[in-house]
């Protein structure tokens, strides 16, 4: 079961969700399950209105196609997008094989990834497979610093140090796809760029709202204003509407990109 000491400070609904997810993992992964971690905003700045509950899992054996499908079916029932009124939180569950972590390569490879952005294709029958992506390298670098063990040892015992050079490489490799998704995802893209800038300059990993606060004090007024708008929306203080801010969003994204590229 989920360690009560590890989750005592979490809201009751999140504790219940984690306990349910852990039971699912134990049921299907059985003896292959090595460790389960909570990471992301739940263990740093606190969950926001639209925040995912981020769970990282380490297993010994590769997942069979049937097992992948069983996990998808279970996780779809415990997760929902922020726009839904079910009361469920969006889940992000990443599973890594122990051997992939111990012998970490670039880019890092996951055994399985579940997230709400995949819901439509998952409901149509798609099943997550092995993926090797720069973003996974950054996820592991951040999780290694902050992940809360629910089962198993500290993540730093399973994941080797990810160097600043590797973080820079992964950041640079992620930029094209991140910027390509600006339209329709303006808040997330701008805040992610702010966090990249902060990480490259300072060397730490902070929440998106903290990164935005840091970046806006170092930006021209017009870009700082938009970062504050995105920050307040992320915190749930305001509802954001980006259709009328397309040109401002593009301009601020270009500015933040220039700051990120300077640190690569």
GROMACS .gro file of N, CA and C in nm, residues 42-177:
model
  408
   42UNK      N    1   0.277   1.802  -0.753
   42UNK     CA    2   0.221   1.748  -0.628
   42UNK      C    3   0.322   1.746  -0.515
   43UNK      N    4   0.452   1.738  -0.549
   43UNK     CA    5   0.555   1.732  -0.445
   43UNK      C    6   0.643   1.857  -0.442
   44UNK      N    7   0.613   1.954  -0.528
   44UNK     CA    8   0.693   2.077  -0.526
   44UNK      C    9   0.607   2.195  -0.481
   45UNK      N   10   0.541   2.260  -0.576
   45UNK     CA   11   0.464   2.380  -0.543
   45UNK      C   12   0.320   2.351  -0.505
   46UNK      N   13   0.276   2.227  -0.522
   46UNK     CA   14   0.137   2.192  -0.496
   46UNK      C   15   0.056   2.185  -0.624
   47UNK      N   16  -0.043   2.097  -0.626
   47UNK     CA   17  -0.126   2.080  -0.745
   47UNK      C   18  -0.209   2.204  -0.773
   48UNK      N   19  -0.212   2.244  -0.898
   48UNK     CA   20  -0.295   2.356  -0.942
   48UNK      C   21  -0.424   2.303  -1.004
   49UNK      N   22  -0.508   2.396  -1.048
   49UNK     CA   23  -0.639   2.360  -1.099
   49UNK      C   24  -0.631   2.255  -1.211
   50UNK      N   25  -0.537   2.273  -1.304
   50UNK     CA   26  -0.527   2.185  -1.420
   50UNK      C   27  -0.408   2.089  -1.413
   51UNK      N   28  -0.346   2.079  -1.297
   51UNK     CA   29  -0.223   1.999  -1.286
   51UNK      C   30  -0.249   1.850  -1.300
   52UNK      N   31  -0.157   1.782  -1.370
   52UNK     CA   32  -0.156   1.636  -1.371
   52UNK      C   33  -0.106   1.584  -1.236
   53UNK      N   34  -0.152   1.465  -1.202
   53UNK     CA   35  -0.089   1.389  -1.094
   53UNK      C   36   0.013   1.298  -1.162
   54UNK      N   37   0.141   1.326  -1.137
   54UNK     CA   38   0.250   1.259  -1.209
   54UNK      C   39   0.303   1.140  -1.129
   55UNK      N   40   0.296   1.024  -1.190
   55UNK     CA   41   0.341   0.900  -1.126
   55UNK      C   42   0.448   0.836  -1.214
   56UNK      N   43   0.559   0.799  -1.153
   56UNK     CA   44   0.669   0.734  -1.224
   56UNK      C   45   0.688   0.595  -1.164
   57UNK      N   46   0.698   0.496  -1.250
   57UNK     CA   47   0.702   0.356  -1.208
   57UNK      C   48   0.827   0.290  -1.266
   58UNK      N   49   0.890   0.205  -1.187
   58UNK     CA   50   1.006   0.129  -1.234
   58UNK      C   51   0.972  -0.020  -1.225
   59UNK      N   52   0.998  -0.091  -1.336
   59UNK     CA   53   0.969  -0.234  -1.342
   59UNK      C   54   1.093  -0.311  -1.385
   60UNK      N   55   1.089  -0.440  -1.362
   60UNK     CA   56   1.201  -0.527  -1.402
   60UNK      C   57   1.182  -0.581  -1.543
   61UNK      N   58   1.061  -0.627  -1.573
   61UNK     CA   59   1.035  -0.696  -1.699
   61UNK      C   60   0.966  -0.605  -1.801
   62UNK      N   61   0.986  -0.631  -1.930
   62UNK     CA   62   0.911  -0.556  -2.032
   62UNK      C   63   0.762  -0.589  -2.023
   63UNK      N   64   0.679  -0.496  -2.068
   63UNK     CA   65   0.534  -0.516  -2.064
   63UNK      C   66   0.488  -0.588  -2.190
   64UNK      N   67   0.399  -0.684  -2.173
   64UNK     CA   68   0.340  -0.752  -2.288
   64UNK      C   69   0.231  -0.664  -2.348
   65UNK      N   70   0.192  -0.687  -2.474
   65UNK     CA   71   0.081  -0.611  -2.533
   65UNK      C   72  -0.047  -0.621  -2.451
   66UNK      N   73  -0.077  -0.740  -2.400
   66UNK     CA   74  -0.199  -0.757  -2.321
   66UNK      C   75  -0.193  -0.675  -2.192
   67UNK      N   76  -0.077  -0.672  -2.130
   67UNK     CA   77  -0.060  -0.596  -2.006
   67UNK      C   78  -0.072  -0.446  -2.033
   68UNK      N   79  -0.018  -0.400  -2.143
   68UNK     CA   80  -0.032  -0.258  -2.180
   68UNK      C   81  -0.179  -0.221  -2.193
   69UNK      N   82  -0.256  -0.306  -2.260
   69UNK     CA   83  -0.398  -0.277  -2.279
   69UNK      C   84  -0.473  -0.278  -2.147
   70UNK      N   85  -0.439  -0.370  -2.059
   70UNK     CA   86  -0.504  -0.374  -1.928
   70UNK      C   87  -0.476  -0.247  -1.848
   71UNK      N   88  -0.353  -0.199  -1.853
   71UNK     CA   89  -0.319  -0.076  -1.782
   71UNK      C   90  -0.392   0.043  -1.841
   72UNK      N   91  -0.401   0.050  -1.973
   72UNK     CA   92  -0.474   0.160  -2.037
   72UNK      C   93  -0.619   0.161  -1.990
   73UNK      N   94  -0.683   0.045  -1.992
   73UNK     CA   95  -0.824   0.036  -1.952
   73UNK      C   96  -0.844   0.084  -1.809
   74UNK      N   97  -0.756   0.043  -1.719
   74UNK     CA   98  -0.766   0.084  -1.579
   74UNK      C   99  -0.741   0.234  -1.563
   75UNK      N  100  -0.638   0.286  -1.626
   75UNK     CA  101  -0.601   0.426  -1.606
   75UNK      C  102  -0.704   0.521  -1.667
   76UNK      N  103  -0.765   0.482  -1.777
   76UNK     CA  104  -0.871   0.565  -1.836
   76UNK      C  105  -0.985   0.587  -1.737
   77UNK      N  106  -1.009   0.489  -1.651
   77UNK     CA  107  -1.119   0.499  -1.555
   77UNK      C  108  -1.085   0.585  -1.434
   78UNK      N  109  -0.957   0.606  -1.408
   78UNK     CA  110  -0.915   0.683  -1.291
   78UNK      C  111  -0.872   0.825  -1.325
   79UNK      N  112  -0.872   0.860  -1.453
   79UNK     CA  113  -0.818   0.988  -1.498
   79UNK      C  114  -0.922   1.062  -1.582
   80UNK      N  115  -0.912   1.194  -1.585
   80UNK     CA  116  -1.000   1.275  -1.670
   80UNK      C  117  -0.930   1.405  -1.703
   81UNK      N  118  -0.965   1.466  -1.814
   81UNK     CA  119  -0.906   1.595  -1.852
   81UNK      C  120  -0.957   1.703  -1.758
   82UNK      N  121  -0.884   1.815  -1.745
   82UNK     CA  122  -0.927   1.923  -1.655
   82UNK      C  123  -1.062   1.982  -1.692
   83UNK      N  124  -1.102   1.968  -1.819
   83UNK     CA  125  -1.229   2.025  -1.863
   83UNK      C  126  -1.349   1.942  -1.818
   84UNK      N  127  -1.326   1.818  -1.780
   84UNK     CA  128  -1.435   1.731  -1.739
   84UNK      C  129  -1.485   1.770  -1.600
   85UNK      N  130  -1.611   1.737  -1.572
   85UNK     CA  131  -1.671   1.770  -1.442
   85UNK      C  132  -1.691   1.644  -1.357
   86UNK      N  133  -1.610   1.543  -1.383
   86UNK     CA  134  -1.624   1.416  -1.310
   86UNK      C  135  -1.564   1.422  -1.171
   87UNK      N  136  -1.481   1.524  -1.145
   87UNK     CA  137  -1.411   1.531  -1.018
   87UNK      C  138  -1.280   1.455  -1.019
   88UNK      N  139  -1.249   1.387  -1.131
   88UNK     CA  140  -1.123   1.314  -1.142
   88UNK      C  141  -1.012   1.408  -1.186
   89UNK      N  142  -0.891   1.376  -1.146
   89UNK     CA  143  -0.772   1.451  -1.185
   89UNK      C  144  -0.711   1.390  -1.311
   90UNK      N  145  -0.642   1.470  -1.393
   90UNK     CA  146  -0.565   1.410  -1.503
   90UNK      C  147  -0.443   1.338  -1.448
   91UNK      N  148  -0.422   1.218  -1.495
   91UNK     CA  149  -0.307   1.137  -1.455
   91UNK      C  150  -0.201   1.137  -1.563
   92UNK      N  151  -0.076   1.133  -1.523
   92UNK     CA  152   0.033   1.101  -1.614
   92UNK      C  153   0.113   0.990  -1.547
   93UNK      N  154   0.118   0.876  -1.612
   93UNK     CA  155   0.188   0.760  -1.558
   93UNK      C  156   0.296   0.718  -1.657
   94UNK      N  157   0.420   0.720  -1.612
   94UNK     CA  158   0.532   0.677  -1.694
   94UNK      C  159   0.597   0.555  -1.630
   95UNK      N  160   0.618   0.452  -1.711
   95UNK     CA  161   0.682   0.330  -1.663
   95UNK      C  162   0.816   0.313  -1.733
   96UNK      N  163   0.919   0.288  -1.654
   96UNK     CA  164   1.054   0.267  -1.706
   96UNK      C  165   1.105   0.130  -1.660
   97UNK      N  166   1.182   0.065  -1.745
   97UNK     CA  167   1.250  -0.058  -1.703
   97UNK      C  168   1.375  -0.021  -1.625
   98UNK      N  169   1.403  -0.100  -1.522
   98UNK     CA  170   1.519  -0.073  -1.438
   98UNK      C  171   1.648  -0.071  -1.519
   99UNK      N  172   1.662  -0.165  -1.610
   99UNK     CA  173   1.786  -0.171  -1.689
   99UNK      C  174   1.804  -0.047  -1.776
  100UNK      N  175   1.694   0.011  -1.824
  100UNK     CA  176   1.703   0.134  -1.904
  100UNK      C  177   1.749   0.251  -1.819
  101UNK      N  178   1.712   0.251  -1.692
  101UNK     CA  179   1.753   0.360  -1.603
  101UNK      C  180   1.897   0.345  -1.558
  102UNK      N  181   1.933   0.225  -1.519
  102UNK     CA  182   2.070   0.202  -1.471
  102UNK      C  183   2.171   0.228  -1.581
  103UNK      N  184   2.137   0.188  -1.703
  103UNK     CA  185   2.224   0.210  -1.819
  103UNK      C  186   2.167   0.322  -1.905
  104UNK      N  187   2.141   0.435  -1.843
  104UNK     CA  188   2.067   0.543  -1.907
  104UNK      C  189   2.140   0.595  -2.031
  105UNK      N  190   2.065   0.605  -2.140
  105UNK     CA  191   2.119   0.657  -2.264
  105UNK      C  192   2.041   0.783  -2.303
  106UNK      N  193   2.084   0.843  -2.413
  106UNK     CA  194   2.012   0.961  -2.461
  106UNK      C  195   1.960   0.933  -2.601
  107UNK      N  196   1.831   0.966  -2.626
  107UNK     CA  197   1.734   1.010  -2.525
  107UNK      C  198   1.687   0.893  -2.439
  108UNK      N  199   1.633   0.924  -2.324
  108UNK     CA  200   1.583   0.820  -2.234
  108UNK      C  201   1.464   0.749  -2.298
  109UNK      N  202   1.446   0.623  -2.261
  109UNK     CA  203   1.339   0.541  -2.319
  109UNK      C  204   1.242   0.496  -2.210
  110UNK      N  205   1.114   0.515  -2.235
  110UNK     CA  206   1.011   0.467  -2.143
  110UNK      C  207   0.952   0.337  -2.196
  111UNK      N  208   0.901   0.258  -2.107
  111UNK     CA  209   0.834   0.133  -2.143
  111UNK      C  210   0.687   0.158  -2.175
  112UNK      N  211   0.629   0.263  -2.112
  112UNK     CA  212   0.484   0.289  -2.124
  112UNK      C  213   0.460   0.431  -2.074
  113UNK      N  214   0.374   0.504  -2.145
  113UNK     CA  215   0.333   0.638  -2.100
  113UNK      C  216   0.182   0.650  -2.116
  114UNK      N  217   0.116   0.692  -2.007
  114UNK     CA  218  -0.026   0.727  -2.012
  114UNK      C  219  -0.041   0.874  -1.977
  115UNK      N  220  -0.122   0.946  -2.055
  115UNK     CA  221  -0.154   1.085  -2.024
  115UNK      C  222  -0.286   1.122  -2.089
  116UNK      N  223  -0.352   1.223  -2.035
  116UNK     CA  224  -0.482   1.263  -2.088
  116UNK      C  225  -0.474   1.312  -2.233
  117UNK      N  226  -0.359   1.366  -2.275
  117UNK     CA  227  -0.346   1.410  -2.413
  117UNK      C  228  -0.354   1.293  -2.511
  118UNK      N  229  -0.341   1.170  -2.459
  118UNK     CA  230  -0.349   1.051  -2.543
  118UNK      C  231  -0.488   0.987  -2.541
  119UNK      N  232  -0.580   1.042  -2.462
  119UNK     CA  233  -0.708   0.975  -2.438
  119UNK      C  234  -0.781   0.938  -2.566
  120UNK      N  235  -0.793   1.031  -2.660
  120UNK     CA  236  -0.871   1.003  -2.780
  120UNK      C  237  -0.818   0.881  -2.855
  121UNK      N  238  -0.687   0.875  -2.875
  121UNK     CA  239  -0.632   0.761  -2.948
  121UNK      C  240  -0.634   0.634  -2.865
  122UNK      N  241  -0.620   0.648  -2.733
  122UNK     CA  242  -0.628   0.529  -2.647
  122UNK      C  243  -0.768   0.470  -2.648
  123UNK      N  244  -0.869   0.556  -2.647
  123UNK     CA  245  -1.008   0.508  -2.651
  123UNK      C  246  -1.042   0.444  -2.785
  124UNK      N  247  -0.963   0.477  -2.887
  124UNK     CA  248  -0.982   0.417  -3.020
  124UNK      C  249  -0.902   0.288  -3.036
  125UNK      N  250  -0.832   0.247  -2.931
  125UNK     CA  251  -0.763   0.119  -2.935
  125UNK      C  252  -0.613   0.124  -2.941
  126UNK      N  253  -0.556   0.245  -2.948
  126UNK     CA  254  -0.410   0.256  -2.950
  126UNK      C  255  -0.353   0.211  -2.815
  127UNK      N  256  -0.235   0.151  -2.819
  127UNK     CA  257  -0.169   0.104  -2.697
  127UNK      C  258  -0.029   0.163  -2.691
  128UNK      N  259   0.008   0.231  -2.581
  128UNK     CA  260   0.142   0.291  -2.572
  128UNK      C  261   0.252   0.185  -2.579
  129UNK      N  262   0.355   0.214  -2.656
  129UNK     CA  263   0.470   0.126  -2.666
  129UNK      C  264   0.594   0.192  -2.611
  130UNK      N  265   0.708   0.132  -2.637
  130UNK     CA  266   0.836   0.190  -2.595
  130UNK      C  267   0.859   0.320  -2.673
  131UNK      N  268   0.900   0.425  -2.602
  131UNK     CA  269   0.930   0.554  -2.664
  131UNK      C  270   1.063   0.605  -2.613
  132UNK      N  271   1.141   0.664  -2.702
  132UNK     CA  272   1.268   0.727  -2.666
  132UNK      C  273   1.259   0.873  -2.706
  133UNK      N  274   1.253   0.963  -2.608
  133UNK     CA  275   1.227   1.104  -2.634
  133UNK      C  276   1.314   1.194  -2.546
  134UNK      N  277   1.359   1.309  -2.599
  134UNK     CA  278   1.434   1.405  -2.516
  134UNK      C  279   1.358   1.447  -2.391
  135UNK      N  280   1.225   1.461  -2.403
  135UNK     CA  281   1.146   1.504  -2.287
  135UNK      C  282   1.161   1.408  -2.170
  136UNK      N  283   1.176   1.280  -2.199
  136UNK     CA  284   1.192   1.182  -2.091
  136UNK      C  285   1.321   1.203  -2.014
  137UNK      N  286   1.424   1.249  -2.083
  137UNK     CA  287   1.550   1.281  -2.015
  137UNK      C  288   1.528   1.393  -1.915
  138UNK      N  289   1.451   1.496  -1.955
  138UNK     CA  290   1.423   1.607  -1.863
  138UNK      C  291   1.333   1.564  -1.749
  139UNK      N  292   1.235   1.479  -1.779
  139UNK     CA  293   1.148   1.428  -1.672
  139UNK      C  294   1.230   1.355  -1.566
  140UNK      N  295   1.321   1.271  -1.610
  140UNK     CA  296   1.404   1.195  -1.516
  140UNK      C  297   1.499   1.285  -1.439
  141UNK      N  298   1.554   1.386  -1.507
  141UNK     CA  299   1.645   1.479  -1.438
  141UNK      C  300   1.573   1.551  -1.325
  142UNK      N  301   1.450   1.596  -1.352
  142UNK     CA  302   1.373   1.666  -1.250
  142UNK      C  303   1.326   1.569  -1.142
  143UNK      N  304   1.274   1.454  -1.183
  143UNK     CA  305   1.223   1.357  -1.086
  143UNK      C  306   1.333   1.306  -0.994
  144UNK      N  307   1.453   1.293  -1.046
  144UNK     CA  308   1.565   1.246  -0.964
  144UNK      C  309   1.589   1.339  -0.845
  145UNK      N  310   1.560   1.468  -0.864
  145UNK     CA  311   1.580   1.566  -0.757
  145UNK      C  312   1.465   1.570  -0.657
  146UNK      N  313   1.343   1.541  -0.704
  146UNK     CA  314   1.227   1.573  -0.622
  146UNK      C  315   1.131   1.457  -0.595
  147UNK      N  316   1.143   1.346  -0.667
  147UNK     CA  317   1.041   1.241  -0.659
  147UNK      C  318   1.026   1.186  -0.518
  148UNK      N  319   0.902   1.163  -0.480
  148UNK     CA  320   0.868   1.109  -0.349
  148UNK      C  321   0.842   0.959  -0.362
  149UNK      N  322   0.924   0.874  -0.300
  149UNK     CA  323   0.902   0.730  -0.313
  149UNK      C  324   0.775   0.686  -0.240
  150UNK      N  325   0.687   0.619  -0.311
  150UNK     CA  326   0.571   0.556  -0.249
  150UNK      C  327   0.599   0.409  -0.222
  151UNK      N  328   0.679   0.351  -0.310
  151UNK     CA  329   0.729   0.214  -0.295
  151UNK      C  330   0.871   0.213  -0.347
  152UNK      N  331   0.962   0.148  -0.277
  152UNK     CA  332   1.097   0.133  -0.328
  152UNK      C  333   1.193   0.239  -0.280
  153UNK      N  334   1.316   0.235  -0.332
  153UNK     CA  335   1.422   0.326  -0.287
  153UNK      C  336   1.409   0.464  -0.347
  154UNK      N  337   1.490   0.557  -0.300
  154UNK     CA  338   1.497   0.689  -0.362
  154UNK      C  339   1.532   0.673  -0.510
  155UNK      N  340   1.472   0.756  -0.595
  155UNK     CA  341   1.495   0.743  -0.738
  155UNK      C  342   1.641   0.761  -0.774
  156UNK      N  343   1.713   0.841  -0.696
  156UNK     CA  344   1.856   0.863  -0.723
  156UNK      C  345   1.937   0.735  -0.712
  157UNK      N  346   1.882   0.633  -0.646
  157UNK     CA  347   1.951   0.504  -0.638
  157UNK      C  348   1.936   0.423  -0.765
  158UNK      N  349   1.839   0.460  -0.849
  158UNK     CA  350   1.813   0.385  -0.972
  158UNK      C  351   1.851   0.463  -1.097
  159UNK      N  352   1.857   0.595  -1.087
  159UNK     CA  353   1.886   0.680  -1.203
  159UNK      C  354   2.020   0.749  -1.181
  160UNK      N  355   2.114   0.735  -1.272
  160UNK     CA  356   2.242   0.805  -1.257
  160UNK      C  357   2.224   0.956  -1.274
  161UNK      N  358   2.324   1.031  -1.234
  161UNK     CA  359   2.319   1.176  -1.249
  161UNK      C  360   2.304   1.213  -1.396
  162UNK      N  361   2.210   1.303  -1.422
  162UNK     CA  362   2.191   1.356  -1.558
  162UNK      C  363   2.259   1.492  -1.561
  163UNK      N  364   2.360   1.505  -1.643
  163UNK     CA  365   2.445   1.624  -1.642
  163UNK      C  366   2.375   1.745  -1.702
  164UNK      N  367   2.429   1.863  -1.673
  164UNK     CA  368   2.374   1.986  -1.732
  164UNK      C  369   2.389   1.984  -1.883
  165UNK      N  370   2.495   1.922  -1.933
  165UNK     CA  371   2.512   1.911  -2.078
  165UNK      C  372   2.400   1.828  -2.140
  166UNK      N  373   2.359   1.721  -2.072
  166UNK     CA  374   2.248   1.640  -2.121
  166UNK      C  375   2.116   1.716  -2.114
  167UNK      N  376   2.099   1.795  -2.009
  167UNK     CA  377   1.979   1.878  -1.997
  167UNK      C  378   1.974   1.980  -2.110
  168UNK      N  379   2.087   2.042  -2.140
  168UNK     CA  380   2.091   2.139  -2.250
  168UNK      C  381   2.058   2.071  -2.383
  169UNK      N  382   2.114   1.955  -2.404
  169UNK     CA  383   2.088   1.883  -2.529
  169UNK      C  384   1.940   1.850  -2.544
  170UNK      N  385   1.880   1.798  -2.438
  170UNK     CA  386   1.739   1.761  -2.442
  170UNK      C  387   1.651   1.884  -2.463
  171UNK      N  388   1.686   1.993  -2.398
  171UNK     CA  389   1.610   2.117  -2.414
  171UNK      C  390   1.614   2.164  -2.559
  172UNK      N  391   1.732   2.167  -2.617
  172UNK     CA  392   1.745   2.209  -2.756
  172UNK      C  393   1.668   2.120  -2.851
  173UNK      N  394   1.671   1.990  -2.826
  173UNK     CA  395   1.602   1.895  -2.913
  173UNK      C  396   1.450   1.907  -2.901
  174UNK      N  397   1.402   1.956  -2.787
  174UNK     CA  398   1.258   1.969  -2.765
  174UNK      C  399   1.198   2.094  -2.827
  175UNK      N  400   1.280   2.195  -2.851
  175UNK     CA  401   1.227   2.325  -2.892
  175UNK      C  402   1.140   2.321  -3.017
  176UNK      N  403   1.180   2.254  -3.125
  176UNK     CA  404   1.096   2.258  -3.246
  176UNK      C  405   0.954   2.209  -3.223
  177UNK      N  406   0.938   2.095  -3.157
  177UNK     CA  407   0.804   2.042  -3.134
  177UNK      C  408   0.726   2.129  -3.036
   0.00000   0.00000   0.00000
